[in-house]
């Protein structure tokens, strides 16, 4: 099997680090929402609800990212990492450096967002 070089190994390390970072963020969110209503009796219900909705939105966002990072790690395993899911073209290395868990090339991503 041909060596893929250190590029892929580097991406795996980055993805794993990103995964742990996101998990820690999700973990700290649950701790924070557990504290709402305890040390802060002066806050009214409306702002509590607002804070909870905000952390729920953030949590959903983080869990979505976690799923994407996880998927990218699987693609590294089965050798489809860096290939656009929609058109099969290679995703540019610059894009993968900026967004290690990118699953679409820039053209497809732009098209998907325009829908
Ligand atoms: Zn594409």
mmCIF file of C-alpha atoms and ligand atoms in Angstrom:
data_model
loop_
_atom_site.group_PDB
_atom_site.id
_atom_site.type_symbol
_atom_site.label_atom_id
_atom_site.label_comp_id
_atom_site.label_asym_id
_atom_site.label_seq_id
_atom_site.Cartn_x
_atom_site.Cartn_y
_atom_site.Cartn_z
ATOM 1 C CA UNK A 1 0.000 0.000 0.000
ATOM 2 C CA UNK A 2 1.317 3.397 -0.948
ATOM 3 C CA UNK A 3 2.243 5.708 1.866
ATOM 4 C CA UNK A 4 -0.066 8.665 2.065
ATOM 5 C CA UNK A 5 2.567 10.843 3.722
ATOM 6 C CA UNK A 6 2.258 12.832 6.903
ATOM 7 C CA UNK A 7 -0.581 14.968 5.561
ATOM 8 C CA UNK A 8 -3.306 12.443 6.347
ATOM 9 C CA UNK A 9 -1.798 11.554 9.718
ATOM 10 C CA UNK A 10 -1.683 15.251 10.529
ATOM 11 C CA UNK A 11 -5.323 15.648 9.593
ATOM 12 C CA UNK A 12 -6.262 12.702 11.809
ATOM 13 C CA UNK A 13 -4.493 14.292 14.768
ATOM 14 C CA UNK A 14 -6.259 17.575 14.068
ATOM 15 C CA UNK A 15 -9.637 15.867 13.797
ATOM 16 C CA UNK A 16 -9.075 13.918 17.004
ATOM 17 C CA UNK A 17 -8.044 17.086 18.821
ATOM 18 C CA UNK A 18 -11.100 18.877 17.438
ATOM 19 C CA UNK A 19 -13.320 15.999 18.537
ATOM 20 C CA UNK A 20 -12.008 16.157 22.114
ATOM 21 C CA UNK A 21 -12.328 19.949 22.164
ATOM 22 C CA UNK A 22 -15.965 19.793 21.017
ATOM 23 C CA UNK A 23 -16.777 17.056 23.527
ATOM 24 C CA UNK A 24 -15.309 19.181 26.312
ATOM 25 C CA UNK A 25 -17.436 22.119 25.153
ATOM 26 C CA UNK A 26 -20.603 20.020 25.165
ATOM 27 C CA UNK A 27 -19.642 18.780 28.637
ATOM 28 C CA UNK A 28 -19.100 22.283 29.991
ATOM 29 C CA UNK A 29 -22.460 23.370 28.537
ATOM 30 C CA UNK A 30 -24.346 20.754 30.529
ATOM 31 C CA UNK A 31 -22.565 21.922 33.674
ATOM 32 C CA UNK A 32 -23.475 25.546 32.984
ATOM 33 C CA UNK A 33 -27.152 24.859 32.304
ATOM 34 C CA UNK A 34 -27.255 22.854 35.541
ATOM 35 C CA UNK A 35 -26.148 25.979 37.411
ATOM 36 C CA UNK A 36 -28.943 28.160 36.044
ATOM 37 C CA UNK A 37 -31.436 28.874 38.809
ATOM 38 C CA UNK A 38 -28.959 28.125 41.599
ATOM 39 C CA UNK A 39 -26.461 30.882 42.255
ATOM 40 C CA UNK A 40 -28.560 33.413 40.340
ATOM 41 C CA UNK A 41 -31.926 33.919 42.040
ATOM 42 C CA UNK A 42 -32.204 37.498 40.865
ATOM 43 C CA UNK A 43 -32.475 36.511 37.200
ATOM 44 C CA UNK A 44 -36.048 36.512 35.961
ATOM 45 C CA UNK A 45 -37.609 33.517 34.241
ATOM 46 C CA UNK A 46 -37.476 35.115 30.808
ATOM 47 C CA UNK A 47 -33.719 35.520 30.845
ATOM 48 C CA UNK A 48 -33.302 32.011 32.255
ATOM 49 C CA UNK A 49 -35.362 30.664 29.385
ATOM 50 C CA UNK A 50 -33.329 32.750 26.986
ATOM 51 C CA UNK A 51 -30.041 31.428 28.396
ATOM 52 C CA UNK A 52 -31.330 27.878 28.229
ATOM 53 C CA UNK A 53 -32.509 28.274 24.638
ATOM 54 C CA UNK A 54 -29.151 29.782 23.746
ATOM 55 C CA UNK A 55 -27.179 26.933 25.286
ATOM 56 C CA UNK A 56 -29.522 24.415 23.678
ATOM 57 C CA UNK A 57 -28.909 25.987 20.263
ATOM 58 C CA UNK A 58 -25.168 25.970 20.886
ATOM 59 C CA UNK A 59 -25.356 22.378 22.071
ATOM 60 C CA UNK A 60 -27.180 21.305 18.892
ATOM 61 C CA UNK A 61 -24.577 23.147 16.850
ATOM 62 C CA UNK A 62 -21.702 21.468 18.709
ATOM 63 C CA UNK A 63 -23.298 18.036 18.406
ATOM 64 C CA UNK A 64 -23.709 18.590 14.674
ATOM 65 C CA UNK A 65 -20.004 19.449 14.441
ATOM 66 C CA UNK A 66 -19.096 16.390 16.515
ATOM 67 C CA UNK A 67 -21.013 14.196 14.072
ATOM 68 C CA UNK A 68 -19.178 15.804 11.149
ATOM 69 C CA UNK A 69 -15.776 15.320 12.777
ATOM 70 C CA UNK A 70 -16.666 11.723 13.605
ATOM 71 C CA UNK A 71 -17.720 11.136 10.009
ATOM 72 C CA UNK A 72 -14.472 12.643 8.735
ATOM 73 C CA UNK A 73 -12.516 10.215 10.962
ATOM 74 C CA UNK A 74 -14.465 7.330 9.421
ATOM 75 C CA UNK A 75 -13.690 8.659 5.944
ATOM 76 C CA UNK A 76 -9.991 8.690 6.901
ATOM 77 C CA UNK A 77 -10.333 5.010 7.830
ATOM 78 C CA UNK A 78 -12.031 3.918 4.617
ATOM 79 C CA UNK A 79 -9.860 6.100 2.368
ATOM 80 C CA UNK A 80 -12.553 8.476 1.116
ATOM 81 C CA UNK A 81 -11.281 11.405 3.159
ATOM 82 C CA UNK A 82 -10.769 14.571 1.118
ATOM 83 C CA UNK A 83 -13.175 13.445 -1.620
ATOM 84 C CA UNK A 84 -16.326 15.491 -2.174
ATOM 85 C CA UNK A 85 -19.427 13.529 -1.116
ATOM 86 C CA UNK A 86 -21.546 15.163 -3.810
ATOM 87 C CA UNK A 87 -19.408 15.197 -6.966
ATOM 88 C CA UNK A 88 -16.456 12.940 -6.104
ATOM 89 C CA UNK A 89 -13.853 15.611 -6.845
ATOM 90 C CA UNK A 90 -10.846 16.050 -4.555
ATOM 91 C CA UNK A 91 -11.385 18.735 -1.951
ATOM 92 C CA UNK A 92 -8.553 21.249 -2.126
ATOM 93 C CA UNK A 93 -5.841 20.854 0.543
ATOM 94 C CA UNK A 94 -6.268 24.520 1.493
ATOM 95 C CA UNK A 95 -9.948 23.897 2.225
ATOM 96 C CA UNK A 96 -9.105 20.800 4.296
ATOM 97 C CA UNK A 97 -6.563 22.762 6.279
ATOM 98 C CA UNK A 98 -9.161 25.415 7.036
ATOM 99 C CA UNK A 99 -11.923 22.875 7.697
ATOM 100 C CA UNK A 100 -10.493 19.397 8.419
ATOM 101 C CA UNK A 101 -13.966 17.802 8.492
ATOM 102 C CA UNK A 102 -15.160 19.290 5.189
ATOM 103 C CA UNK A 103 -17.196 16.697 3.260
ATOM 104 C CA UNK A 104 -18.046 18.822 0.225
ATOM 105 C CA UNK A 105 -15.789 20.666 -2.194
ATOM 106 C CA UNK A 106 -16.153 24.426 -2.246
ATOM 107 C CA UNK A 107 -18.337 24.410 -5.380
ATOM 108 C CA UNK A 108 -20.803 21.874 -3.933
ATOM 109 C CA UNK A 109 -20.796 23.595 -0.552
ATOM 110 C CA UNK A 110 -21.647 26.889 -2.204
ATOM 111 C CA UNK A 111 -24.427 25.206 -4.194
ATOM 112 C CA UNK A 112 -25.798 23.495 -1.053
ATOM 113 C CA UNK A 113 -25.866 26.780 0.856
ATOM 114 C CA UNK A 114 -27.590 28.583 -1.998
ATOM 115 C CA UNK A 115 -30.546 26.171 -1.864
HETATM 116 ZN ZN1 LIG B 1 -18.161 18.648 -5.086
#
